[in-house]
């Protein structure tokens, strides 16, 4: 089967690429090993933080804004809520990454944020306990939460409506790049195209060896208020946050939305991809102890927990672009724990790369060529 472009992996980045390529009129096929919006990779667990003043890199604000625009437009067309802009607080010491990173990103990109002094922070979020006297916060009003399974499905449906072929439950066994085309092998078919986008998440390094990527597994957990009648932890009163605590632990999470519960995680808690259930249980116990100290209004026993995969790159930024030694292959991965919010923005960059269009924002910091081939 011949196509203009094949997209391998229809998670966050791949389904977005499929949509943006189909939007340009490309004859495109997407191949996904599992069902669309499945819970075995990196894009599940009901919600993700959506931030614009991204502490991870000032260059990410234009990508987040592009994502906001595309999801808002798609949601208005389909009647689905794909982003809820209830704001985000980045909290910690003035020189902590959440505070200094969010301020630097906001300054560089002209994103309107508000700085809260210690008194302002305590008045705004009485739910937080154990703040250091010098802790402050940055309020990013355009931030909020987004919805991994729903948004991946919406992107895939949008692509299909625009004519894309979607092959779910179809594992890609190998990708072979020839002189004139790339062949994608599955158990039941061979697909050929002049270019391929590989967005295989935690498995990207298996399909495209030599990329400096390391997958890890981390828990997501949901909590309920200690007082079941309390609305102190509803999303509007307890918005998305990243909080570097005085002891050094960084917590992230957000209040209850659509009755999923209050979602909380520890930024640095992780285990090997095939790690034991005991190791995961140990991480959840550690989280529980931190929640008891930091958010005493919550029952510290999670109502549920489940694993999710994070794929790190050496500098914590994504790899989005052509392979230096094989330009027919365009990759997208290395979400490094903060990629979901950028999915449509990355999908648009992938489509622009394939179409040899000028990128809508600076992309040097995402270019796979910043790493030596075959190493970090
Ligand atoms: C606990 C946790 C919390 C997070 N919090 C946030 C957050 O708050 N905000 C945020 O923006 N980001 C967050 N992230 C990061 C974000 O979820 C990821 O960056 C993003 O989901 C990565 O998308 P992806 O497309 O690279 O991977 P995936 O969405 O996993 O997609 C890869 C797809 O490729 C498919 N695939 C793999 N191999 C093959 C093959 N051989 N054949 C066919 N298909 C294949 C997989 O089945 C999968 O569907 C978090 C991640 C975790 C784990």
Short mmCIF file of C-alpha atoms and ligand atoms in Angstrom, two decimals:
data_model
loop_
_atom_site.label_atom_id
_atom_site.label_comp_id
_atom_site.label_asym_id
_atom_site.label_seq_id
_atom_site.Cartn_x
_atom_site.Cartn_y
_atom_site.Cartn_z
CA UNK A 1 0.00 0.00 0.00
CA UNK A 2 1.46 3.40 -1.00
CA UNK A 3 0.78 6.62 0.89
CA UNK A 4 2.22 10.14 1.07
CA UNK A 5 3.14 9.68 4.74
CA UNK A 6 2.83 6.90 7.32
CA UNK A 7 2.57 7.70 11.03
CA UNK A 8 3.72 4.98 13.43
CA UNK A 9 2.18 5.20 16.91
CA UNK A 10 -1.10 7.03 17.49
CA UNK A 11 -0.64 8.32 21.02
CA UNK A 12 -0.32 12.03 21.85
CA UNK A 13 2.20 13.09 19.22
CA UNK A 14 1.32 10.55 16.49
CA UNK A 15 -2.43 11.17 16.47
CA UNK A 16 -1.73 14.92 16.37
CA UNK A 17 0.66 14.48 13.44
CA UNK A 18 -1.92 12.35 11.60
CA UNK A 19 -4.56 15.05 12.11
CA UNK A 20 -2.33 17.94 11.00
CA UNK A 21 -1.06 16.01 7.96
CA UNK A 22 -4.61 15.05 6.92
CA UNK A 23 -5.61 18.70 7.42
CA UNK A 24 -3.06 19.59 4.70
CA UNK A 25 -4.63 17.09 2.32
CA UNK A 26 -1.85 14.48 2.59
CA UNK A 27 -2.78 10.86 1.83
CA UNK A 28 -1.76 9.53 5.25
CA UNK A 29 -2.07 6.29 7.21
CA UNK A 30 -1.58 5.83 10.96
CA UNK A 31 -0.60 2.52 12.54
CA UNK A 32 -1.16 1.84 16.25
CA UNK A 33 -0.34 -1.34 18.14
CA UNK A 34 -3.23 -1.01 20.63
CA UNK A 35 -6.69 0.62 20.57
CA UNK A 36 -6.94 4.41 20.17
CA UNK A 37 -6.73 6.12 23.58
CA UNK A 38 -5.42 2.98 25.33
CA UNK A 39 -3.89 2.89 28.81
CA UNK A 40 -0.58 1.10 28.21
CA UNK A 41 1.73 3.92 27.09
CA UNK A 42 2.14 7.53 28.21
CA UNK A 43 -1.23 9.11 27.33
CA UNK A 44 -3.79 7.85 29.84
CA UNK A 45 -5.00 8.63 33.35
CA UNK A 46 -7.88 11.02 32.51
CA UNK A 47 -6.01 14.34 32.88
CA UNK A 48 -2.72 16.16 32.29
CA UNK A 49 -1.55 19.58 33.44
CA UNK A 50 -1.74 22.18 30.69
CA UNK A 51 0.73 25.04 31.23
CA UNK A 52 1.78 27.93 28.98
CA UNK A 53 4.65 29.51 30.99
CA UNK A 54 6.52 26.19 30.79
CA UNK A 55 9.36 26.03 33.28
CA UNK A 56 11.04 23.30 31.21
CA UNK A 57 12.05 25.68 28.37
CA UNK A 58 11.07 29.23 27.37
CA UNK A 59 10.73 28.07 23.76
CA UNK A 60 7.77 25.85 24.67
CA UNK A 61 5.26 28.68 25.23
CA UNK A 62 4.55 29.11 21.48
CA UNK A 63 4.04 25.34 21.20
CA UNK A 64 1.58 25.34 24.13
CA UNK A 65 -0.26 28.32 22.63
CA UNK A 66 -0.51 26.56 19.26
CA UNK A 67 -1.89 23.49 21.07
CA UNK A 68 -4.43 25.63 22.93
CA UNK A 69 -5.62 27.17 19.68
CA UNK A 70 -5.94 23.85 17.86
CA UNK A 71 -7.66 22.02 20.72
CA UNK A 72 -10.03 24.92 21.37
CA UNK A 73 -11.02 25.01 17.71
CA UNK A 74 -11.44 21.22 17.54
CA UNK A 75 -13.43 21.13 20.81
CA UNK A 76 -15.75 23.88 19.58
CA UNK A 77 -16.39 21.87 16.43
CA UNK A 78 -17.04 18.55 18.20
CA UNK A 79 -18.69 19.83 21.37
CA UNK A 80 -15.99 18.25 23.58
CA UNK A 81 -14.00 19.95 26.34
CA UNK A 82 -10.36 19.31 25.39
CA UNK A 83 -8.72 21.93 27.68
CA UNK A 84 -10.06 23.54 30.87
CA UNK A 85 -8.29 26.81 31.61
CA UNK A 86 -8.59 27.00 35.39
CA UNK A 87 -4.99 28.25 35.84
CA UNK A 88 -1.84 26.78 37.39
CA UNK A 89 0.30 27.76 40.40
CA UNK A 90 4.05 27.13 40.29
CA UNK A 91 5.19 27.25 43.91
CA UNK A 92 8.46 27.11 45.84
CA UNK A 93 11.44 29.20 46.89
CA UNK A 94 12.12 32.15 44.57
CA UNK A 95 15.11 30.31 43.05
CA UNK A 96 13.30 26.96 42.72
CA UNK A 97 12.67 25.60 39.20
CA UNK A 98 8.85 26.01 39.34
CA UNK A 99 9.10 29.71 40.28
CA UNK A 100 12.21 30.86 38.42
CA UNK A 101 11.49 28.64 35.38
CA UNK A 102 7.87 29.82 35.03
CA UNK A 103 8.94 33.47 35.38
CA UNK A 104 11.75 33.06 32.84
CA UNK A 105 9.41 31.37 30.36
CA UNK A 106 6.70 33.98 30.86
CA UNK A 107 9.20 36.81 30.42
CA UNK A 108 10.75 35.34 27.28
CA UNK A 109 7.44 34.59 25.59
CA UNK A 110 5.38 37.53 26.89
CA UNK A 111 2.93 35.22 28.69
CA UNK A 112 0.88 37.18 31.27
CA UNK A 113 1.50 35.66 34.73
CA UNK A 114 1.07 37.04 38.25
CA UNK A 115 3.59 36.66 41.07
CA UNK A 116 2.07 35.89 44.48
CA UNK A 117 4.09 36.80 47.59
CA UNK A 118 4.03 34.46 50.57
CA UNK A 119 0.97 36.04 52.18
CA UNK A 120 -0.88 36.05 48.88
CA UNK A 121 -0.05 32.37 48.35
CA UNK A 122 -1.21 31.35 51.84
CA UNK A 123 -4.45 33.32 51.42
CA UNK A 124 -5.11 31.81 48.03
CA UNK A 125 -4.29 28.18 48.84
CA UNK A 126 -5.02 27.44 52.50
CA UNK A 127 -4.95 23.75 51.52
CA UNK A 128 -1.10 23.86 51.32
CA UNK A 129 0.72 23.00 54.58
CA UNK A 130 4.43 23.22 55.40
CA UNK A 131 5.30 26.14 53.13
CA UNK A 132 8.67 27.72 53.96
CA UNK A 133 8.40 31.39 55.03
CA UNK A 134 10.01 32.54 51.78
CA UNK A 135 7.92 30.38 49.43
CA UNK A 136 6.08 32.27 46.70
CA UNK A 137 4.13 31.31 43.57
CA UNK A 138 3.58 32.21 39.94
CA UNK A 139 -0.01 32.14 38.65
CA UNK A 140 -0.40 31.21 34.98
CA UNK A 141 -4.09 32.04 34.29
CA UNK A 142 -4.18 30.49 30.81
CA UNK A 143 -3.06 27.11 32.18
CA UNK A 144 -5.32 24.31 33.41
CA UNK A 145 -5.82 20.68 32.52
CA UNK A 146 -6.34 18.58 29.40
CA UNK A 147 -7.57 15.05 28.80
CA UNK A 148 -5.20 12.42 27.35
CA UNK A 149 -7.52 9.62 26.21
CA UNK A 150 -10.26 12.02 25.04
CA UNK A 151 -7.85 14.29 23.18
CA UNK A 152 -5.99 11.42 21.49
CA UNK A 153 -9.33 10.04 20.30
CA UNK A 154 -10.51 13.48 19.16
CA UNK A 155 -7.30 14.01 17.16
CA UNK A 156 -7.63 10.56 15.57
CA UNK A 157 -11.30 11.05 14.71
CA UNK A 158 -10.49 14.47 13.21
CA UNK A 159 -7.76 12.87 11.08
CA UNK A 160 -10.11 10.11 9.92
CA UNK A 161 -12.79 12.64 8.96
CA UNK A 162 -10.18 14.36 6.81
CA UNK A 163 -9.47 11.09 5.00
CA UNK A 164 -6.66 9.48 7.02
CA UNK A 165 -6.53 5.68 7.27
CA UNK A 166 -6.29 4.42 10.86
CA UNK A 167 -4.95 0.91 11.50
CA UNK A 168 -5.48 0.21 15.21
CA UNK A 169 -4.44 -3.06 16.89
CA UNK A 170 -1.65 -3.33 14.32
CA UNK A 171 1.91 -3.61 15.62
CA UNK A 172 4.72 -2.24 13.48
CA UNK A 173 7.41 -4.91 13.35
CA UNK A 174 10.05 -2.89 11.55
CA UNK A 175 10.77 0.20 9.49
CA UNK A 176 13.14 0.01 6.52
CA UNK A 177 14.39 3.08 4.76
CA UNK A 178 15.33 2.67 1.09
CA UNK A 179 16.60 5.05 -1.61
CA UNK A 180 13.16 6.31 -2.71
CA UNK A 181 10.79 5.27 0.07
CA UNK A 182 10.32 3.91 3.56
CA UNK A 183 8.60 0.57 4.18
CA UNK A 184 6.64 -0.07 7.37
CA UNK A 185 6.12 -3.77 8.14
CA UNK A 186 3.16 -5.10 10.12
CA UNK A 187 2.01 -8.75 10.47
CA UNK A 188 -0.67 -8.24 7.79
CA UNK A 189 0.58 -5.53 5.42
CA UNK A 190 3.49 -3.51 4.11
CA UNK A 191 3.00 0.22 3.80
CA UNK A 192 5.27 2.40 1.66
CA UNK A 193 5.68 6.16 1.59
CA UNK A 194 8.34 8.74 0.78
CA UNK A 195 8.37 9.74 4.48
CA UNK A 196 7.44 8.24 7.84
CA UNK A 197 6.70 9.91 11.18
CA UNK A 198 7.65 7.64 14.08
CA UNK A 199 5.95 8.64 17.36
CA UNK A 200 6.17 5.40 19.31
CA UNK A 201 6.51 6.91 22.81
CA UNK A 202 8.38 4.62 25.19
CA UNK A 203 9.11 2.25 22.27
CA UNK A 204 10.60 4.87 19.94
CA UNK A 205 14.14 3.73 20.80
CA UNK A 206 13.25 0.15 19.79
CA UNK A 207 11.94 1.17 16.36
CA UNK A 208 14.63 3.80 15.75
CA UNK A 209 17.77 2.55 17.50
CA UNK A 210 20.46 5.02 18.51
CA UNK A 211 18.18 7.76 19.90
CA UNK A 212 19.23 8.84 23.40
CA UNK A 213 15.96 7.96 25.14
CA UNK A 214 15.31 6.24 28.48
CA UNK A 215 11.79 5.09 29.44
CA UNK A 216 10.73 4.88 33.07
CA UNK A 217 7.53 4.02 34.91
CA UNK A 218 5.86 6.30 37.43
CA UNK A 219 2.60 6.15 39.39
CA UNK A 220 -0.44 8.42 39.07
CA UNK A 221 -2.68 8.54 42.16
CA UNK A 222 -6.09 9.98 43.03
CA UNK A 223 -7.22 11.15 46.46
CA UNK A 224 -10.42 12.33 48.15
CA UNK A 225 -10.89 15.04 50.82
CA UNK A 226 -10.79 13.74 54.40
CA UNK A 227 -14.18 15.40 54.84
CA UNK A 228 -16.32 13.94 52.03
CA UNK A 229 -18.60 17.01 52.08
CA UNK A 230 -15.76 19.49 51.53
CA UNK A 231 -15.34 21.28 48.19
CA UNK A 232 -11.88 22.65 49.11
CA UNK A 233 -10.33 20.34 46.54
CA UNK A 234 -12.64 21.01 43.61
CA UNK A 235 -10.64 22.07 40.54
CA UNK A 236 -11.71 25.73 40.71
CA UNK A 237 -10.54 26.05 44.36
CA UNK A 238 -7.52 23.77 44.03
CA UNK A 239 -6.17 24.40 40.54
CA UNK A 240 -3.28 22.69 38.77
CA UNK A 241 0.05 23.09 40.55
CA UNK A 242 3.73 22.24 40.63
CA UNK A 243 5.19 22.69 44.09
CA UNK A 244 8.82 22.28 45.11
CA UNK A 245 8.50 21.70 48.84
CA UNK A 246 11.09 22.89 51.38
CA UNK A 247 12.22 19.28 51.97
CA UNK A 248 13.13 18.95 48.31
CA UNK A 249 10.21 16.80 47.08
CA UNK A 250 8.31 18.25 44.10
CA UNK A 251 4.58 17.54 43.93
CA UNK A 252 2.31 18.09 40.93
CA UNK A 253 -1.42 17.71 40.61
CA UNK A 254 -4.83 19.37 40.45
CA UNK A 255 -8.22 19.37 42.12
CA UNK A 256 -11.12 17.11 41.31
CA UNK A 257 -12.65 17.47 37.86
CA UNK A 258 -15.50 15.44 36.38
CA UNK A 259 -15.39 13.42 39.63
CA UNK A 260 -12.06 11.72 38.85
CA UNK A 261 -10.72 12.69 42.28
CA UNK A 262 -7.78 14.88 43.27
CA UNK A 263 -4.76 13.83 41.20
CA UNK A 264 -1.32 14.07 42.82
CA UNK A 265 2.12 12.79 41.82
CA UNK A 266 5.73 13.10 42.92
CA UNK A 267 7.89 14.58 40.17
CA UNK A 268 10.96 12.45 40.70
CA UNK A 269 9.35 9.10 41.64
CA UNK A 270 10.05 6.42 39.08
CA UNK A 271 11.01 2.83 38.51
CA UNK A 272 12.29 0.75 35.56
CA UNK A 273 9.72 0.09 32.76
CA UNK A 274 9.30 -3.55 33.78
CA UNK A 275 9.75 -2.70 37.47
CA UNK A 276 8.04 -4.83 40.11
CA UNK A 277 4.66 -4.05 41.64
CA UNK A 278 6.44 -3.81 45.01
CA UNK A 279 8.55 -0.94 43.67
CA UNK A 280 5.40 0.85 42.45
CA UNK A 281 3.69 0.25 45.81
CA UNK A 282 6.74 1.74 47.54
CA UNK A 283 6.44 4.91 45.44
CA UNK A 284 2.74 5.22 46.24
CA UNK A 285 3.51 4.84 49.97
CA UNK A 286 6.11 7.61 49.71
CA UNK A 287 3.57 9.83 47.95
CA UNK A 288 0.99 9.05 50.62
CA UNK A 289 3.41 10.18 53.35
CA UNK A 290 4.12 13.46 51.51
CA UNK A 291 0.39 14.10 50.94
CA UNK A 292 -0.28 13.60 54.68
CA UNK A 293 2.23 16.37 55.44
CA UNK A 294 1.61 18.76 52.55
CA UNK A 295 -2.16 18.52 52.02
CA UNK A 296 -3.69 17.54 55.37
CA UNK A 297 -7.24 18.15 54.11
CA UNK A 298 -6.93 15.07 51.91
CA UNK A 299 -7.29 11.47 53.02
CA UNK A 300 -3.66 10.37 52.43
CA UNK A 301 -4.70 6.91 51.25
CA UNK A 302 -5.17 7.11 47.47
CA UNK A 303 -8.51 5.88 46.17
CA UNK A 304 -6.64 4.48 43.17
CA UNK A 305 -3.19 4.42 41.59
CA UNK A 306 -1.83 3.21 38.29
CA UNK A 307 1.41 3.29 36.31
CA UNK A 308 2.32 5.43 33.31
CA UNK A 309 5.46 5.58 31.14
CA UNK A 310 7.73 8.59 30.84
CA UNK A 311 10.47 8.68 28.19
CA UNK A 312 13.34 10.99 29.07
CA UNK A 313 15.84 12.63 26.75
CA UNK A 314 19.23 13.75 28.14
CA UNK A 315 18.22 17.45 28.31
CA UNK A 316 14.55 16.88 29.19
CA UNK A 317 13.33 18.26 25.84
CA UNK A 318 11.51 16.40 23.08
CA UNK A 319 13.06 15.07 19.89
CA UNK A 320 11.03 16.42 17.00
CA UNK A 321 12.40 16.42 13.46
CA UNK A 322 14.26 14.51 10.77
CA UNK A 323 16.92 11.97 11.63
CA UNK A 324 20.30 13.41 10.70
CA UNK A 325 21.43 10.24 8.90
CA UNK A 326 18.04 9.30 7.41
CA UNK A 327 15.93 12.36 6.52
CA UNK A 328 12.97 10.27 5.27
CA UNK A 329 12.38 9.37 8.92
CA UNK A 330 10.84 12.10 11.10
CA UNK A 331 10.67 11.30 14.82
CA UNK A 332 8.68 12.70 17.74
CA UNK A 333 9.31 11.50 21.27
CA UNK A 334 11.18 12.01 24.50
CA UNK A 335 8.15 13.60 26.19
CA UNK A 336 10.23 13.66 29.42
CA UNK A 337 7.09 13.88 31.57
CA UNK A 338 5.75 17.16 30.13
CA UNK A 339 4.80 16.51 26.50
CA UNK A 340 1.05 15.95 26.43
CA UNK A 341 0.02 19.61 26.54
CA UNK A 342 2.16 20.23 23.46
CA UNK A 343 0.70 17.42 21.34
CA UNK A 344 -1.17 19.44 18.67
CA UNK A 345 1.64 22.01 18.54
CA UNK A 346 4.15 19.19 17.99
CA UNK A 347 1.79 17.57 15.45
CA UNK A 348 1.74 20.83 13.53
CA UNK A 349 5.56 21.02 13.61
CA UNK A 350 5.75 17.43 12.35
CA UNK A 351 3.37 18.21 9.49
CA UNK A 352 5.40 21.31 8.63
CA UNK A 353 8.61 19.25 8.65
CA UNK A 354 7.13 16.62 6.33
CA UNK A 355 5.76 19.33 4.00
CA UNK A 356 9.05 21.30 4.12
CA UNK A 357 7.14 24.35 5.37
CA UNK A 358 8.64 27.04 7.58
CA UNK A 359 8.04 26.14 11.25
CA UNK A 360 5.65 28.43 13.15
CA UNK A 361 8.19 28.77 16.01
CA UNK A 362 11.88 28.23 16.81
CA UNK A 363 12.65 24.51 16.91
CA UNK A 364 16.43 24.22 17.42
CA UNK A 365 15.97 23.06 21.02
CA UNK A 366 13.76 20.17 19.80
CA UNK A 367 15.91 19.10 16.82
CA UNK A 368 17.19 15.50 17.16
CA UNK A 369 20.45 16.70 15.54
CA UNK A 370 21.40 18.40 18.83
CA UNK A 371 22.53 14.95 20.02
CA UNK A 372 25.36 12.96 18.42
CA UNK A 373 23.91 10.08 16.37
CA UNK A 374 23.82 6.92 18.43
CA UNK A 375 24.54 8.55 21.78
CA UNK A 376 23.69 11.31 24.21
C1 LIG B 1 2.42 10.14 35.25
C2 LIG B 1 2.62 11.08 34.12
C3 LIG B 1 2.24 12.38 34.27
C4 LIG B 1 2.40 13.29 33.21
N1 LIG B 1 1.96 14.54 33.38
C5 LIG B 1 1.98 15.40 32.34
C6 LIG B 1 1.36 16.65 32.46
O1 LIG B 1 0.80 16.96 33.51
N2 LIG B 1 1.38 17.47 31.39
C7 LIG B 1 1.97 17.12 30.22
O2 LIG B 1 1.95 17.93 29.28
N3 LIG B 1 2.56 15.91 30.07
C8 LIG B 1 2.58 15.04 31.10
N4 LIG B 1 3.12 13.81 30.98
C9 LIG B 1 3.86 13.47 29.76
C10 LIG B 1 2.95 13.12 28.60
O3 LIG B 1 1.91 12.29 29.02
C11 LIG B 1 3.82 12.47 27.50
O4 LIG B 1 4.87 13.37 27.16
C12 LIG B 1 3.02 12.16 26.25
O5 LIG B 1 1.85 11.45 26.56
C13 LIG B 1 3.91 11.34 25.30
O6 LIG B 1 3.20 11.06 24.12
P1 LIG B 1 3.81 10.08 23.01
O7 LIG B 1 2.99 10.28 21.80
O8 LIG B 1 5.29 10.28 22.92
O9 LIG B 1 3.63 8.62 23.62
P2 LIG B 1 2.25 7.68 23.65
O10 LIG B 1 1.12 8.59 23.85
O11 LIG B 1 2.54 6.60 24.58
O12 LIG B 1 2.18 7.19 22.17
C14 LIG B 1 3.05 6.24 21.61
C15 LIG B 1 2.19 5.27 20.85
O13 LIG B 1 3.00 4.45 20.02
C16 LIG B 1 2.42 3.16 20.01
N5 LIG B 1 3.45 2.20 19.58
C17 LIG B 1 4.62 1.93 20.19
N6 LIG B 1 5.30 0.99 19.51
C18 LIG B 1 4.52 0.66 18.44
C19 LIG B 1 4.67 -0.27 17.39
N7 LIG B 1 5.75 -1.05 17.28
N8 LIG B 1 3.68 -0.37 16.49
C20 LIG B 1 2.57 0.41 16.56
N9 LIG B 1 2.38 1.31 17.55
C21 LIG B 1 3.35 1.43 18.48
C22 LIG B 1 1.99 2.97 21.46
O14 LIG B 1 1.07 1.90 21.59
C23 LIG B 1 1.43 4.33 21.79
O15 LIG B 1 0.05 4.39 21.52
C24 LIG B 1 2.99 12.88 32.00
C25 LIG B 1 3.38 11.55 31.84
C26 LIG B 1 3.19 10.65 32.89
C27 LIG B 1 3.58 9.22 32.69
#
